Tab-separated table of C-alpha atoms and ligand atoms in Angstrom:
chain	number	residue	atom	x	y	z
A	212	MET	CA	116.960	136.725	91.704
A	213	CYS	CA	118.259	133.954	89.448
A	214	ASN	CA	118.800	134.767	85.759
A	215	ASP	CA	115.670	132.963	84.643
A	216	LEU	CA	113.483	134.997	87.013
A	217	LYS	CA	115.297	138.210	86.081
A	218	HIS	CA	114.739	137.576	82.377
A	219	SER	CA	110.961	137.144	82.609
A	220	PHE	CA	110.595	140.063	85.051
A	221	ASN	CA	112.699	142.374	82.862
A	222	LYS	CA	110.459	141.545	79.915
A	223	ILE	CA	107.579	143.186	81.825
A	224	ILE	CA	109.673	146.265	82.650
A	225	GLU	CA	110.791	146.616	79.026
A	226	GLY	CA	107.208	146.189	77.863
A	227	ASN	CA	106.114	148.919	80.261
A	228	ASN	CA	108.848	151.239	78.982
A	229	ASN	CA	107.455	150.772	75.469
A	230	TRP	CA	103.940	151.448	76.730
A	231	MET	CA	105.089	154.634	78.515
A	232	GLU	CA	106.668	155.773	75.248
A	233	PHE	CA	103.381	155.098	73.434
A	234	VAL	CA	101.405	157.038	76.053
A	235	LYS	CA	103.881	159.942	75.907
A	236	ASN	CA	103.589	160.161	72.110
A	237	ASP	CA	99.798	160.095	72.128
A	238	THR	CA	98.617	163.642	71.467
A	239	SER	CA	94.867	162.990	71.772
A	240	GLY	CA	94.795	163.738	75.493
A	241	ARG	CA	92.893	160.523	76.168
A	242	PHE	CA	95.359	159.198	78.735
A	243	GLU	CA	95.204	162.455	80.681
A	244	GLN	CA	91.410	162.111	80.611
A	245	LEU	CA	91.552	158.405	81.552
A	246	SER	CA	93.698	159.195	84.569
A	247	LYS	CA	90.696	161.103	85.979
A	248	GLU	CA	87.677	158.928	85.071
A	249	GLN	CA	86.294	155.894	83.264
A	250	HIS	CA	83.043	155.416	81.336
A	251	PRO	CA	83.128	151.850	80.019
A	252	GLU	CA	79.914	150.625	78.385
A	253	ILE	CA	80.810	146.952	78.697
A	254	LEU	CA	81.390	144.581	81.588
A	255	TRP	CA	83.395	141.560	80.425
A	256	ILE	CA	83.349	138.422	82.559
A	257	GLY	CA	85.887	136.069	81.039
A	258	CYS	CA	88.210	133.192	81.824
A	259	ALA	CA	91.498	133.905	83.599
A	260	ASP	CA	93.297	131.998	80.814
A	261	SER	CA	96.240	134.041	79.459
A	262	ARG	CA	95.088	133.544	75.859
A	263	VAL	CA	91.809	135.456	76.094
A	264	PRO	CA	92.542	139.147	76.844
A	265	ALA	CA	89.325	141.208	76.699
A	266	ASN	CA	90.705	144.349	75.022
A	267	GLU	CA	92.677	142.627	72.279
A	268	ILE	CA	89.822	140.275	71.370
A	269	THR	CA	87.226	143.059	71.197
A	270	GLY	CA	89.506	145.676	69.614
A	271	THR	CA	88.829	148.034	72.497
A	272	LYS	CA	91.108	150.502	74.242
A	273	PRO	CA	91.851	151.211	77.914
A	274	GLY	CA	88.751	152.753	79.468
A	275	GLU	CA	86.273	150.904	77.239
A	276	VAL	CA	85.791	147.585	79.044
A	277	PHE	CA	85.394	146.861	82.752
A	278	VAL	CA	86.836	143.399	83.317
A	279	HIS	CA	86.353	140.525	85.741
A	280	ARG	CA	88.055	137.209	85.097
A	281	ASN	CA	88.168	133.898	86.918
A	282	ILE	CA	88.758	130.259	86.065
A	283	ALA	CA	86.155	129.212	83.475
A	284	ASN	CA	84.151	132.491	83.704
A	285	VAL	CA	81.904	131.219	86.459
A	286	CYS	CA	79.242	133.521	87.970
A	287	VAL	CA	77.913	132.222	91.261
A	288	HIS	CA	75.696	134.077	93.699
A	289	SER	CA	78.006	133.548	96.669
A	290	ASP	CA	81.104	135.066	95.007
A	291	MET	CA	81.533	138.475	96.672
A	292	ASN	CA	84.265	139.399	94.209
A	293	MET	CA	82.017	138.868	91.167
A	294	LEU	CA	78.995	140.466	92.901
A	295	SER	CA	81.025	143.559	93.826
A	296	VAL	CA	82.266	143.946	90.262
A	297	LEU	CA	78.724	143.443	88.939
A	298	ASP	CA	77.214	145.934	91.386
A	299	TYR	CA	79.804	148.586	90.620
A	300	ALA	CA	79.550	148.047	86.868
A	301	VAL	CA	75.734	148.153	86.790
A	302	ASN	CA	74.945	150.723	89.477
A	303	VAL	CA	77.891	153.114	89.327
A	304	LEU	CA	79.395	152.792	85.846
A	305	LYS	CA	75.963	152.037	84.291
A	306	VAL	CA	77.368	149.668	81.689
A	307	LYS	CA	74.990	148.835	78.824
A	308	HIS	CA	76.247	145.336	78.078
A	309	ILE	CA	77.536	142.443	80.163
A	310	ILE	CA	79.382	139.774	78.215
A	311	VAL	CA	80.130	136.362	79.673
A	312	ALA	CA	82.961	135.106	77.485
A	313	GLY	CA	84.014	131.469	77.523
A	314	HIS	CA	86.561	129.948	75.189
A	315	TYR	CA	86.938	126.640	73.379
A	316	GLY	CA	89.639	124.410	74.870
A	317	CYS	CA	89.046	125.844	78.358
A	318	GLY	CA	91.228	123.919	80.819
A	319	GLY	CA	88.827	124.575	83.696
A	320	VAL	CA	85.858	123.179	81.796
A	321	ALA	CA	87.912	120.181	80.618
A	322	ALA	CA	89.012	119.484	84.207
A	323	SER	CA	85.391	119.590	85.378
A	324	LEU	CA	84.669	116.642	83.069
A	325	SER	CA	87.340	114.584	84.773
A	326	ARG	CA	86.941	112.360	87.831
A	327	ASN	CA	90.387	113.363	89.114
A	328	GLN	CA	90.905	115.442	92.234
A	329	PHE	CA	92.697	118.751	91.591
A	330	GLY	CA	92.900	120.185	95.093
A	331	ILE	CA	91.052	123.322	96.172
A	332	ILE	CA	90.105	124.234	92.597
A	333	GLU	CA	87.760	121.253	92.343
A	334	ASN	CA	85.330	123.131	94.617
A	335	TRP	CA	85.192	125.886	92.013
A	336	LEU	CA	84.999	123.436	89.122
A	337	CYS	CA	82.028	121.780	90.810
A	338	HIS	CA	79.962	124.756	89.623
A	339	ILE	CA	80.676	123.551	86.089
A	340	LYS	CA	79.901	119.961	87.045
A	341	ASP	CA	76.484	121.384	88.062
A	342	VAL	CA	76.049	122.637	84.494
A	343	TYR	CA	76.998	119.157	83.253
A	344	ARG	CA	74.387	117.627	85.540
A	345	LEU	CA	71.688	119.886	84.082
A	346	ARG	CA	72.618	118.890	80.519
A	347	ALA	CA	74.084	115.405	81.094
A	348	ALA	CA	71.985	113.732	78.405
A	349	GLU	CA	73.220	116.066	75.687
A	350	ILE	CA	76.879	116.156	76.734
A	351	GLY	CA	76.977	112.454	77.563
A	352	ALA	CA	75.876	111.651	74.003
A	353	ILE	CA	78.992	113.340	72.562
A	354	GLU	CA	81.815	110.807	72.279
A	355	ASP	CA	84.868	112.902	71.413
A	356	LEU	CA	86.294	114.453	74.598
A	357	GLU	CA	87.330	117.696	72.881
A	358	CYS	CA	83.845	118.132	71.388
A	359	LYS	CA	82.311	117.275	74.758
A	360	THR	CA	84.437	119.964	76.435
A	361	ASP	CA	83.617	122.563	73.790
A	362	ARG	CA	79.867	121.925	74.083
A	363	LEU	CA	80.143	122.240	77.865
A	364	VAL	CA	82.025	125.532	77.313
A	365	GLU	CA	78.966	126.807	75.391
A	366	LEU	CA	76.454	125.503	77.925
A	367	ASN	CA	78.516	126.886	80.808
A	368	VAL	CA	78.380	130.351	79.229
A	369	GLU	CA	74.597	130.075	78.850
A	370	GLU	CA	74.234	129.016	82.476
A	371	GLN	CA	76.436	131.814	83.807
A	372	VAL	CA	74.427	134.348	81.787
A	373	PHE	CA	71.299	132.982	83.444
A	374	ASN	CA	72.967	133.202	86.864
A	375	LEU	CA	73.756	136.894	86.285
A	376	CYS	CA	70.170	137.573	85.239
A	377	THR	CA	68.829	136.004	88.426
A	378	THR	CA	70.768	138.467	90.620
A	379	SER	CA	68.799	141.306	92.163
A	380	ILE	CA	71.530	143.625	90.843
A	381	VAL	CA	70.640	142.943	87.202
A	382	GLN	CA	66.890	142.649	87.813
A	383	ASN	CA	66.712	145.931	89.730
A	384	ALA	CA	68.469	147.675	86.836
A	385	TRP	CA	65.769	146.364	84.498
A	386	LYS	CA	63.067	147.344	86.997
A	387	ASN	CA	64.458	150.892	86.931
A	388	ASN	CA	64.346	150.895	83.108
A	389	GLN	CA	68.120	150.988	82.860
A	390	PRO	CA	69.127	149.675	79.414
A	391	LEU	CA	71.148	146.526	80.085
A	392	ALA	CA	71.767	143.452	77.939
A	393	VAL	CA	73.469	140.288	79.195
A	394	HIS	CA	75.144	138.241	76.469
A	395	GLY	CA	76.944	134.898	76.240
A	396	MET	CA	79.840	134.517	73.799
A	397	VAL	CA	82.555	131.947	73.114
A	398	ILE	CA	86.050	132.714	71.836
A	399	ASN	CA	87.775	130.557	69.242
A	400	ILE	CA	91.413	131.193	70.164
A	401	ALA	CA	92.779	129.793	66.883
A	402	SER	CA	90.706	132.106	64.634
A	403	GLY	CA	90.175	134.936	67.126
A	404	GLU	CA	86.412	134.832	66.522
A	405	LEU	CA	84.054	135.847	69.312
A	406	ILE	CA	80.951	133.754	68.677
A	407	ASN	CA	77.567	134.975	69.907
A	408	GLN	CA	75.691	132.167	71.672
A	409	ASN	CA	72.361	133.965	71.119
A	410	CYS	CA	71.316	133.674	74.737
A	411	THR	CA	70.950	137.427	75.348
A	412	PHE	CA	68.604	138.697	78.056
A	413	THR	CA	67.326	142.281	78.168
A	414	SER	CA	64.530	141.742	80.698
A	415	LYS	CA	63.381	139.308	83.368
A	416	GLU	CA	60.414	138.137	81.269
A	417	SER	CA	61.880	134.841	80.047
A	418	LEU	CA	63.521	133.861	83.349
A	419	GLY	CA	60.520	131.992	84.640
A	420	LYS	CA	58.371	132.609	87.702
A	421	VAL	CA	60.732	131.391	90.419
A	422	PHE	CA	63.679	133.394	89.130
A	423	ALA	CA	62.051	136.714	88.186
A	424	TYR	CA	61.690	138.913	91.265
A	425	LYS	CA	58.506	140.972	91.732
B	271	ZN	ZN1	89.430	128.853	80.381
């Protein structure tokens, strides 16, 4: 390995040595317990961006948040990875809250507003273009590109929350009276704030006839 590669890889090993030291010095027994089981109450679906780590932003510890991340926190019904995470979180872990967390300045959302080709990723970003299409009048009226992107970040979160609520996984949990809330939030990286978008669903009632299963 060249020196540059060695340097960045060693940083991870050193970091892990520090973490092992921290775990060794912890006398609460929680790591011993965590090695056997997990009971997280939250499923976090966030962006893969390196600046938005779920635990740090929510002040939670290992074992408290079940995490799925992808580019621009997209939840589509054909994504087996997301559906498997959702099914496991809802039906096995019985999480109480699902949080879709977008973030201002999201590169994926910004790219979706462009007419450039980006290779294979543009097929994924097209799901965000679909959100744009639904709200084109509102977003089109915003002139500043940064503001346009940030508004689409918020609308994308709302749409992905809706997509989760239209899965049979979430609706069957509600049907079985399992307490489950699906929230949309947006992270301001500069201030660290996690901003509630007030688009929470706790039942199928407001989904509309076509989307709410019998
Ligand atoms: Zn992002």
